[in-house]
Amino acid sequence: MIFTSLNFLLFFPALVILYYLTPKSWRAVLLFVASILFYLNISPIYLILLLSVCTSTYLFTLAIEKTPDENKKQFYKITNIVLILLPLLFFKYFSVINNGILETMSQKGLHWPLPEMKFLLPVGISFYTFVAIGYTIDVYNEEVKAEKNFGIVALFISFFPLILSGPIERAGKMIPQFKKLPNLDFGHIAAGMQFMLWGYFMKLVVADRLGVYISMVFNSVPNHNGTTLFIASGLYPMQIYTDLGGYSLIAIGTAKAMGIDVMQNFRRPFLATSMADLWRRWHISLITWMTDYIFTPLAFSFRRHKMRGTIIALFLTFLISGIWHGANWTFVVWGALQGIYLSIETLTQKRKTEFEQRYNLKDKGWYIFLAICVTYLLFTASQIFGVAPDVETALIIFKKIFTQHGSPYLDFTTLFFALLGLAVVLGKDINEEFFNNRYGLLSSNYYWVRCSGYLLMLFCIILFGVYSDGSFIYFQF
Amino acid sequence: MKFTTWLKRAVVFLVLFFVIDFAISEAMLKGLNRYFGLHSQSDMFINGSSMAMAGFDKTNLEHSLHKKIAFYTRTGVSLQDRSAMLHHYFDASTATTDIAVFEVNPLLFSKKFTAANVYMLFLPFIDEPSMSDFVRSNTDAKEFWIRKFIRCSRYNTDMIALAIKGYTGNYENQKNLVLDLNALEGLKSEANTVKVELDPQKIKLFKDCVALMKQHCNKVILVNMPVFVTKLRTFKTDEYQEYMDVVQQVASASGQIHFLDLNQPDIIDNASYFSDPLHLNASGQVEVTKAMTQFMEKNNL
């Protein structure tokens, strides 16, 4: 039961009605049962794994809080992190490592006793593991108190709107909300629906239609010239933005309809004027998670190396992020590229700021536009390693883009509707970024304007949406 | 927000939604009916798959033959779907059609040739009894009733494009791609290797289709659509001949039926007429439309 399935569209309104009819003290129980049912519907076998992570996290966080001994606290923290990370590492990297060893050994005429095993990655494992790790560290750092109620901890880790692809939330924000769920407020339902509507629009009208063209091109790189590959590469970041951004908005809206606030995951990323700015706007929940639990501890441990230490920490953080995205050299290069971009920016930041101030560039429209374009191009270049199946193909794509020009392959109907939808999404972003949302149809003070906006979007989704597959890009991570 | 205000707004929203849903879907249905020539009186009716869709220019045929034509062709349809289309057309037509043109091709009797979601092509006609049964038998109850309830969900961008074409009367083949002969080099080694399946059930269904057309029309023309020569040669010669025998046997069984084989050297040898080995491009469409006109004039049809 994913967000774009018919089952979810029937499940969600029924749940909202039931939720508000249930006495307040039982609503958290209902949400937990709904989350379990939701997960059961997608990945029944792996429910045991999810519940194990919940149980382990619950027990160890209580133990961390209870013991006064600092060494024991540290031991409990590390034990729980290792325990809950093991399944993620196993499912994500076992096949790759095993196949690598098998291949190397067979090349040398040796036999490796373990057979080739292929496992389906349990849906949402990365996301609920990150949530659980974050909670464990927060309890260890005494930023939050260990929750005594197992149901609340389990609900926090398995909360159905967020379990599949985030946003990766924090205990400090979510647990107090679960413990004090709000009264029925139609404003919450309306706001939630608004988020969901945008989410569905981004996913079904834009992301999936762009996906039709992009996969057609990248599935047969040898058959396409550089011009076509340039267009498809340029559109790919937009596909990820509208796909994961759309998913996040549906998740945020689903939670909001039940009166639960969830953090924003994207903030107009393609209006960023530098890579650092882009990473503050892109997949915010993952980046803040990585900053708090990977970058900051690393930077702290390298602090005596000053600027060099920060750069090493930055580089390692993105390398880990790349490896998390996939056990493939392409993602290692992808992570390294982000590290290089950000390191260069960090090293040149002072001079850049001085230069901008001297010529008063920060307020100039053309400079902002240029900075946006350069940032987008840099990000696009790195994303080629995100979409290519191997480094060799990625390099072929680059080579073709620079050397093999010709008339592009254009699927007019697909691109027309996709770009029209994309223009709406970017128009909304520009309106929010530069015009303080003055021209937003859905945020108008007048009911009739809002109503027209809702209807327009709804019919766009029904008529121009792509309903063939419906899976989200980030499910694979 | 007060419950009554919220409820009032929700009701207004829902009413507006269903009114607009009805209006948009009706406008599109009208466009599609115009495009396919359904629910109208026509002198001639063409039924086929994407091969016929790319092959005939309805507007040109109408001009040269001075006949009103219903052009009911869809991409990706199998013989079962074509049979449903025939029933749909005859149920929906307001008067007798003089001539029925039925596209045939070497893949017509193939068992494999069925797409699981082909019923989606016929969703706009879900309110008509013959198509309602066809769609219902191909989908689950949940989907069926959602399509019934939210009318716009029956359409996708392809159908919107066809509805617009129905209003503008544009039947031109807009494909200007030309076959890349180098890319087809590999096909030469496959000469006389590709099976032409002759599923007995499909042959029976084909005969039923012809009988239905005979029942509703004065004349029936079976048109064997052109296949690019290199591709045509990949079919096993004996099996291809068997397929031709079946079609010709049906054609010769009654004076009411005519047969036009468009696998003629002046068409199939010319790569500039094809966008891919099975489909004609804009230039090919001109030639095939001309050949069809000449055939009909020659046979006083």
PDB file of N, CA and C in Angstrom, chain A residues 2-3 42 121-124 127 164-165 243 247 470-477:
ATOM      1  N   ILE A   2       1.267   1.701  -1.175  1.00  0.00           N
ATOM      2  CA  ILE A   2       2.055   2.927  -1.229  1.00  0.00           C
ATOM      3  C   ILE A   2       1.107   4.108  -1.449  1.00  0.00           C
ATOM      4  N   PHE A   3       1.622   5.315  -1.266  1.00  0.00           N
ATOM      5  CA  PHE A   3       0.766   6.502  -1.297  1.00  0.00           C
ATOM      6  C   PHE A   3      -0.029   6.673  -2.592  1.00  0.00           C
ATOM      7  N   ILE A  42       2.717  -3.929   2.815  1.00  0.00           N
ATOM      8  CA  ILE A  42       3.820  -3.777   1.857  1.00  0.00           C
ATOM      9  C   ILE A  42       4.841  -4.892   2.016  1.00  0.00           C
ATOM     10  N   LEU A 121      15.608  -5.680  -0.430  1.00  0.00           N
ATOM     11  CA  LEU A 121      15.841  -4.755   0.684  1.00  0.00           C
ATOM     12  C   LEU A 121      14.505  -4.495   1.380  1.00  0.00           C
ATOM     13  N   PRO A 122      14.431  -4.726   2.707  1.00  0.00           N
ATOM     14  CA  PRO A 122      13.157  -4.459   3.390  1.00  0.00           C
ATOM     15  C   PRO A 122      12.768  -2.987   3.216  1.00  0.00           C
ATOM     16  N   VAL A 123      11.533  -2.778   2.825  1.00  0.00           N
ATOM     17  CA  VAL A 123      11.086  -1.413   2.527  1.00  0.00           C
ATOM     18  C   VAL A 123      11.248  -0.527   3.759  1.00  0.00           C
ATOM     19  N   GLY A 124      11.838   0.644   3.565  1.00  0.00           N
ATOM     20  CA  GLY A 124      11.950   1.650   4.621  1.00  0.00           C
ATOM     21  C   GLY A 124      13.029   1.357   5.646  1.00  0.00           C
ATOM     22  N   PHE A 127      15.318   4.214   6.593  1.00  0.00           N
ATOM     23  CA  PHE A 127      14.680   5.344   7.254  1.00  0.00           C
ATOM     24  C   PHE A 127      14.363   5.031   8.716  1.00  0.00           C
ATOM     25  N   LEU A 164       8.465   4.808   5.009  1.00  0.00           N
ATOM     26  CA  LEU A 164       9.020   4.323   3.745  1.00  0.00           C
ATOM     27  C   LEU A 164      10.164   5.184   3.196  1.00  0.00           C
ATOM     28  N   SER A 165      10.011   6.495   3.247  1.00  0.00           N
ATOM     29  CA  SER A 165      11.059   7.365   2.699  1.00  0.00           C
ATOM     30  C   SER A 165      11.214   8.663   3.482  1.00  0.00           C
ATOM     31  N   ASP A 243       9.840  13.689  -7.311  1.00  0.00           N
ATOM     32  CA  ASP A 243       9.497  12.359  -6.807  1.00  0.00           C
ATOM     33  C   ASP A 243       9.600  12.315  -5.277  1.00  0.00           C
ATOM     34  N   TYR A 247       6.671  12.801  -2.571  1.00  0.00           N
ATOM     35  CA  TYR A 247       6.445  11.787  -1.529  1.00  0.00           C
ATOM     36  C   TYR A 247       6.420  12.461  -0.158  1.00  0.00           C
ATOM     37  N   GLY A 470       4.101   3.859 -10.177  1.00  0.00           N
ATOM     38  CA  GLY A 470       3.771   4.463  -8.895  1.00  0.00           C
ATOM     39  C   GLY A 470       4.805   4.313  -7.808  1.00  0.00           C
ATOM     40  N   SER A 471       5.866   3.517  -8.049  1.00  0.00           N
ATOM     41  CA  SER A 471       6.845   3.386  -6.969  1.00  0.00           C
ATOM     42  C   SER A 471       7.709   4.647  -6.913  1.00  0.00           C
ATOM     43  N   PHE A 472       8.273   4.908  -5.738  1.00  0.00           N
ATOM     44  CA  PHE A 472       9.068   6.118  -5.543  1.00  0.00           C
ATOM     45  C   PHE A 472      10.554   5.786  -5.623  1.00  0.00           C
ATOM     46  N   ILE A 473      11.338   6.729  -6.183  1.00  0.00           N
ATOM     47  CA  ILE A 473      12.768   6.487  -6.391  1.00  0.00           C
ATOM     48  C   ILE A 473      13.466   6.097  -5.081  1.00  0.00           C
ATOM     49  N   TYR A 474      13.135   6.789  -3.978  1.00  0.00           N
ATOM     50  CA  TYR A 474      13.867   6.563  -2.738  1.00  0.00           C
ATOM     51  C   TYR A 474      13.488   5.276  -1.997  1.00  0.00           C
ATOM     52  N   PHE A 475      12.492   4.518  -2.530  1.00  0.00           N
ATOM     53  CA  PHE A 475      12.169   3.227  -1.901  1.00  0.00           C
ATOM     54  C   PHE A 475      13.367   2.275  -1.988  1.00  0.00           C
ATOM     55  N   GLN A 476      14.182   2.438  -3.049  1.00  0.00           N
ATOM     56  CA  GLN A 476      15.310   1.519  -3.252  1.00  0.00           C
ATOM     57  C   GLN A 476      16.431   1.736  -2.234  1.00  0.00           C
ATOM     58  N   PHE A 477      16.398   2.896  -1.540  1.00  0.00           N
ATOM     59  CA  PHE A 477      17.483   3.182  -0.589  1.00  0.00           C
ATOM     60  C   PHE A 477      17.107   2.736   0.819  1.00  0.00           C
TER      61      PHE A 477
END
